[in-house]
């Protein structure tokens, strides 16, 4: 049974990640003075195609871009110290190792996108709690006295379904459950090593679920640059609260203030070529 310590997933990882870039490759490339854009991925997550697309966009802008596995970066990042005119790192992974890697990169003078966010080491529920404390609308969370209470009839009969069982780790798992039995079955199926929390559904009547891709103050969606000034302010200021500079978010948007249901600090910006271009341009600044 999973426990309720929200940040345990950041302290341990059961994934055995493999190297995509070897020590020799990093050493040979570090001898070249050039503007570089490193896209950091993990073989444990399905972001390889997105990383290739982002790296290709960077090369089209004249950058030297390389995709590196997070394990290779962790083991050899000191080899990269002080040898590039400009080195920009973007973590296209939600690996729990990131908060322990970023300080070393910064110490060596590199630029890390979303470094402030990684310094906070915020789990998903802590992101939601921080936003709520700052006045942002987010879904309600269910707070049982213990994980076992989530399967007890006296507790579950007071719940309103559907509910969402979510990993505390960004982009790990989300399960929608519509009955008390489905909730019990879902909790039983979750690995003992995986921390989770339970979130209430949002009343989505007269709203539209929107996804925004944010790079600095520029806000994009699948159609291009967002022109609605209120939505742009909403999306960009949310990131500043969390220490994010490049990210995506999902929110129910209607006549009332939006309700944010997810923030992704490792967005592939997959459907927005303009957002990807703005990200790559950071290495040219």
Coordinates of C-alpha atoms in Angstrom, one line a residue:
X1 CA 0.0 0.0 0.0
X2 CA 1.3 3.4 -0.9
X3 CA 2.0 5.8 1.9
X4 CA 1.1 9.5 2.2
X5 CA 4.6 11.1 2.4
X6 CA 4.2 13.3 -0.6
X7 CA 7.9 13.8 -1.3
X8 CA 9.2 10.2 -1.0
X9 CA 9.2 9.8 -4.7
X10 CA 11.9 12.5 -4.9
X11 CA 14.2 10.6 -2.5
X12 CA 14.1 7.1 -4.1
X13 CA 13.9 5.8 -7.6
X14 CA 13.5 2.1 -8.6
X15 CA 14.3 2.8 -12.3
X16 CA 17.5 1.5 -13.7
X17 CA 18.3 4.1 -16.4
X18 CA 20.7 3.4 -19.2
X19 CA 23.3 5.8 -20.8
X20 CA 22.4 7.3 -24.1
X21 CA 25.6 9.4 -24.3
X22 CA 28.8 7.8 -23.1
X23 CA 31.6 9.5 -21.1
X24 CA 33.9 9.5 -24.2
X25 CA 31.2 11.3 -26.2
X26 CA 30.8 14.0 -23.5
X27 CA 34.5 14.4 -23.2
X28 CA 35.1 14.8 -26.9
X29 CA 32.2 17.3 -27.3
X30 CA 33.3 19.3 -24.3
X31 CA 36.5 20.3 -26.1
X32 CA 34.5 22.2 -28.7
X33 CA 33.7 25.8 -27.9
X34 CA 30.2 26.4 -29.2
X35 CA 26.7 27.5 -28.3
X36 CA 25.1 24.4 -27.0
X37 CA 21.6 23.2 -26.1
X38 CA 21.4 20.0 -24.2
X39 CA 18.0 18.2 -24.0
X40 CA 18.0 15.9 -21.0
X41 CA 15.8 12.8 -21.1
X42 CA 15.3 9.5 -19.4
X43 CA 14.8 6.1 -20.9
X44 CA 12.1 5.5 -18.3
X45 CA 9.8 8.1 -19.9
X46 CA 8.3 8.2 -23.5
X47 CA 9.8 11.5 -24.5
X48 CA 12.5 10.4 -27.0
X49 CA 10.6 11.5 -30.1
X50 CA 9.8 14.9 -28.6
X51 CA 13.4 15.3 -27.6
X52 CA 14.5 14.6 -31.2
X53 CA 12.1 17.2 -32.5
X54 CA 13.3 19.8 -30.0
X55 CA 16.9 19.1 -30.8
X56 CA 16.3 19.3 -34.5
X57 CA 14.6 22.7 -34.0
X58 CA 17.7 23.9 -32.1
X59 CA 20.0 22.7 -34.9
X60 CA 17.9 24.6 -37.4
X61 CA 18.7 27.7 -35.5
X62 CA 22.4 27.1 -35.7
X63 CA 22.9 25.6 -32.3
X64 CA 24.8 22.4 -31.5
X65 CA 22.3 20.2 -29.7
X66 CA 22.6 16.9 -28.0
X67 CA 20.2 14.6 -26.3
X68 CA 21.7 13.2 -23.0
X69 CA 20.2 10.6 -20.7
X70 CA 19.8 11.9 -17.1
X71 CA 22.1 9.2 -15.8
X72 CA 24.9 10.2 -18.0
X73 CA 24.5 13.8 -17.0
X74 CA 24.5 12.8 -13.3
X75 CA 27.7 10.8 -13.7
X76 CA 29.7 13.1 -15.9
X77 CA 28.3 16.6 -15.6
X78 CA 31.6 17.9 -14.0
X79 CA 33.3 17.2 -17.3
X80 CA 31.2 20.0 -18.8
X81 CA 32.3 22.7 -16.5
X82 CA 33.4 26.0 -18.1
X83 CA 34.1 24.8 -21.6
X84 CA 31.3 26.3 -23.7
X85 CA 30.5 29.9 -24.6
X86 CA 26.8 29.2 -23.8
X87 CA 25.4 26.0 -22.4
X88 CA 21.6 25.7 -21.9
X89 CA 20.1 22.6 -20.2
X90 CA 16.4 21.7 -20.6
X91 CA 15.1 18.7 -18.6
X92 CA 12.6 16.9 -20.8
X93 CA 12.2 14.4 -18.0
X94 CA 10.6 14.3 -14.6
X95 CA 13.3 12.1 -13.0
X96 CA 13.5 12.5 -9.2
X97 CA 17.2 12.9 -9.6
X98 CA 16.9 16.4 -11.1
X99 CA 17.0 18.4 -7.8
X100 CA 20.4 16.8 -6.9
X101 CA 21.9 17.4 -10.4
X102 CA 20.9 21.1 -11.0
X103 CA 23.1 22.7 -8.3
X104 CA 26.3 21.2 -9.8
X105 CA 25.4 22.5 -13.3
X106 CA 24.7 26.0 -11.9
X107 CA 28.0 25.9 -9.9
X108 CA 29.8 25.2 -13.2
X109 CA 28.3 28.3 -14.7
X110 CA 25.6 26.7 -16.9
X111 CA 22.1 27.8 -17.5
X112 CA 19.3 25.5 -16.5
X113 CA 15.8 26.2 -17.6
X114 CA 13.4 26.1 -14.5
X115 CA 16.3 26.0 -12.1
X116 CA 14.3 27.8 -9.4
X117 CA 11.5 25.3 -9.6
X118 CA 13.9 22.4 -9.2
X119 CA 15.5 24.1 -6.2
X120 CA 12.1 23.9 -4.5
X121 CA 11.8 20.2 -5.3
X122 CA 8.0 20.4 -5.4
X123 CA 5.9 17.3 -5.7
X124 CA 2.6 17.5 -7.6
X125 CA 0.4 17.9 -4.5
X126 CA 2.8 20.5 -3.1
X127 CA 2.4 22.4 -6.4
X128 CA -1.3 22.4 -5.9
X129 CA -1.1 23.4 -2.3
X130 CA 1.2 26.3 -3.1
X131 CA -1.0 27.6 -5.8
X132 CA -4.1 27.4 -3.6
X133 CA -2.2 29.3 -0.8
X134 CA -1.5 32.0 -3.3
X135 CA -5.1 32.3 -4.3
X136 CA -5.2 30.2 -7.5
X137 CA -8.2 27.9 -8.1
X138 CA -7.2 24.2 -8.1
X139 CA -9.1 20.9 -7.5
X140 CA -9.9 19.9 -4.0
X141 CA -7.7 17.1 -2.5
X142 CA -9.0 14.3 -0.4
X143 CA -7.4 14.1 3.0
X144 CA -8.0 10.7 4.8
X145 CA -6.4 10.1 8.2
X146 CA -4.5 7.1 6.6
X147 CA -4.3 5.4 3.2
X148 CA -6.3 2.5 4.5
X149 CA -9.2 4.9 5.2
X150 CA -9.7 5.4 1.5
X151 CA -11.1 1.9 1.3
X152 CA -13.3 2.0 4.4
X153 CA -17.0 2.3 3.7
X154 CA -17.7 4.9 6.4
X155 CA -15.2 7.2 4.6
X156 CA -15.9 6.4 1.0
X157 CA -19.7 6.8 1.3
X158 CA -19.1 10.5 1.9
X159 CA -17.0 10.9 -1.2
X160 CA -18.3 12.3 -4.5
X161 CA -17.2 10.4 -7.6
X162 CA -15.4 10.6 -10.0
X163 CA -12.1 11.0 -8.3
X164 CA -8.5 11.0 -9.6
X165 CA -5.7 9.0 -8.0
X166 CA -2.5 10.7 -9.0
X167 CA 1.2 10.0 -8.5
X168 CA 3.1 12.7 -6.5
X169 CA 5.6 12.6 -9.3
X170 CA 5.0 14.7 -12.4
X171 CA 4.0 12.6 -15.4
X172 CA 3.9 9.2 -13.7
X173 CA 0.3 8.0 -13.4
X174 CA -3.3 9.3 -13.2
X175 CA -6.3 7.0 -12.7
X176 CA -9.9 8.1 -12.9
X177 CA -12.2 6.1 -10.6
X178 CA -16.0 6.3 -10.5
X179 CA -16.9 4.0 -7.6
X180 CA -15.7 3.1 -4.2
X181 CA -14.8 -0.4 -5.4
X182 CA -12.8 1.1 -8.3
X183 CA -11.0 3.3 -5.8
X184 CA -10.1 0.3 -3.7
X185 CA -8.9 -1.7 -6.7
X186 CA -6.8 1.2 -8.0
X187 CA -5.1 1.7 -4.7
X188 CA -4.4 -2.0 -4.4
X189 CA -2.8 -2.0 -7.8
X190 CA -0.4 0.8 -7.1
X191 CA 3.2 -0.3 -6.2
X192 CA 4.2 0.0 -2.6
X193 CA 7.1 2.2 -3.8
X194 CA 4.7 4.8 -5.5
X195 CA 3.4 7.7 -3.5
X196 CA 0.0 9.0 -4.5
X197 CA -2.8 11.4 -3.6
X198 CA -6.5 11.7 -4.4
X199 CA -8.0 14.7 -6.1
X200 CA -11.7 15.6 -6.6
X201 CA -13.1 16.2 -10.1
X202 CA -13.7 19.7 -11.3
X203 CA -17.2 20.9 -12.1
X204 CA -16.6 21.5 -15.8
X205 CA -20.0 22.8 -16.7
X206 CA -19.8 25.8 -19.1
X207 CA -16.0 25.5 -19.2
X208 CA -13.4 24.3 -21.8
X209 CA -10.3 22.3 -20.9
X210 CA -7.4 24.3 -22.4
X211 CA -3.7 23.5 -22.6
X212 CA -1.2 26.3 -22.7
X213 CA 2.6 26.2 -23.5
X214 CA 4.5 29.0 -21.8
X215 CA 8.0 30.2 -22.5
X216 CA 8.8 33.3 -20.4
X217 CA 5.9 35.7 -20.9
X218 CA 4.9 34.2 -24.3
X219 CA 1.8 31.9 -24.1
X220 CA 0.9 29.5 -26.8
X221 CA -1.7 26.9 -27.5
X222 CA -2.1 24.4 -30.4
X223 CA -3.4 27.2 -32.7
X224 CA -0.4 29.5 -32.1
X225 CA 0.2 32.6 -29.8
X226 CA -2.6 33.2 -27.4
X227 CA -3.9 36.8 -27.9
X228 CA -6.3 36.9 -24.9
X229 CA -4.5 39.2 -22.5
X230 CA -6.3 37.8 -19.4
X231 CA -5.4 34.2 -20.3
X232 CA -1.8 35.2 -21.1
X233 CA -1.5 37.0 -17.7
X234 CA -3.0 33.9 -16.0
X235 CA -0.7 31.4 -17.6
X236 CA 2.5 33.3 -17.3
X237 CA 2.0 34.6 -13.8
X238 CA 1.2 31.1 -12.5
X239 CA 4.7 30.0 -13.6
X240 CA 6.3 32.9 -11.7
X241 CA 4.6 31.7 -8.5
X242 CA 6.3 28.3 -9.0
X243 CA 9.7 29.4 -10.3
X244 CA 9.0 28.1 -13.8
X245 CA 10.0 29.7 -17.0
X246 CA 9.2 27.0 -19.6
X247 CA 6.2 24.7 -18.9
X248 CA 2.7 23.7 -19.9
X249 CA -0.5 23.8 -17.9
X250 CA -4.0 22.5 -18.3
X251 CA -6.9 24.5 -16.9
X252 CA -10.7 24.6 -17.2
X253 CA -11.5 28.0 -18.7
X254 CA -14.9 29.7 -18.6
X255 CA -16.6 32.9 -17.4
X256 CA -15.2 32.3 -13.8
X257 CA -11.5 32.3 -13.0
X258 CA -9.7 29.2 -14.5
X259 CA -9.2 26.1 -12.5
X260 CA -5.7 24.7 -13.0
X261 CA -5.6 20.9 -12.9
X262 CA -2.0 20.2 -14.0
X263 CA 1.3 21.9 -14.4
X264 CA 4.1 20.2 -16.4
X265 CA 7.6 21.5 -15.7
X266 CA 9.1 19.2 -18.4
X267 CA 6.8 20.0 -21.4
X268 CA 7.8 18.7 -24.8
X269 CA 6.0 21.7 -26.4
X270 CA 5.1 19.1 -29.0
X271 CA 2.2 20.8 -30.7
X272 CA 3.6 24.3 -30.7
X273 CA 6.5 25.0 -33.1
X274 CA 6.6 28.6 -32.0
X275 CA 7.0 27.7 -28.3
X276 CA 9.8 25.3 -29.2
X277 CA 11.6 28.0 -31.2
X278 CA 11.3 30.5 -28.3
X279 CA 12.9 27.9 -26.0
X280 CA 15.8 27.2 -28.4
X281 CA 16.4 30.9 -28.8
X282 CA 17.3 31.0 -25.1
X283 CA 20.7 29.5 -26.0
X284 CA 21.3 32.3 -28.4
X285 CA 20.6 35.1 -25.9

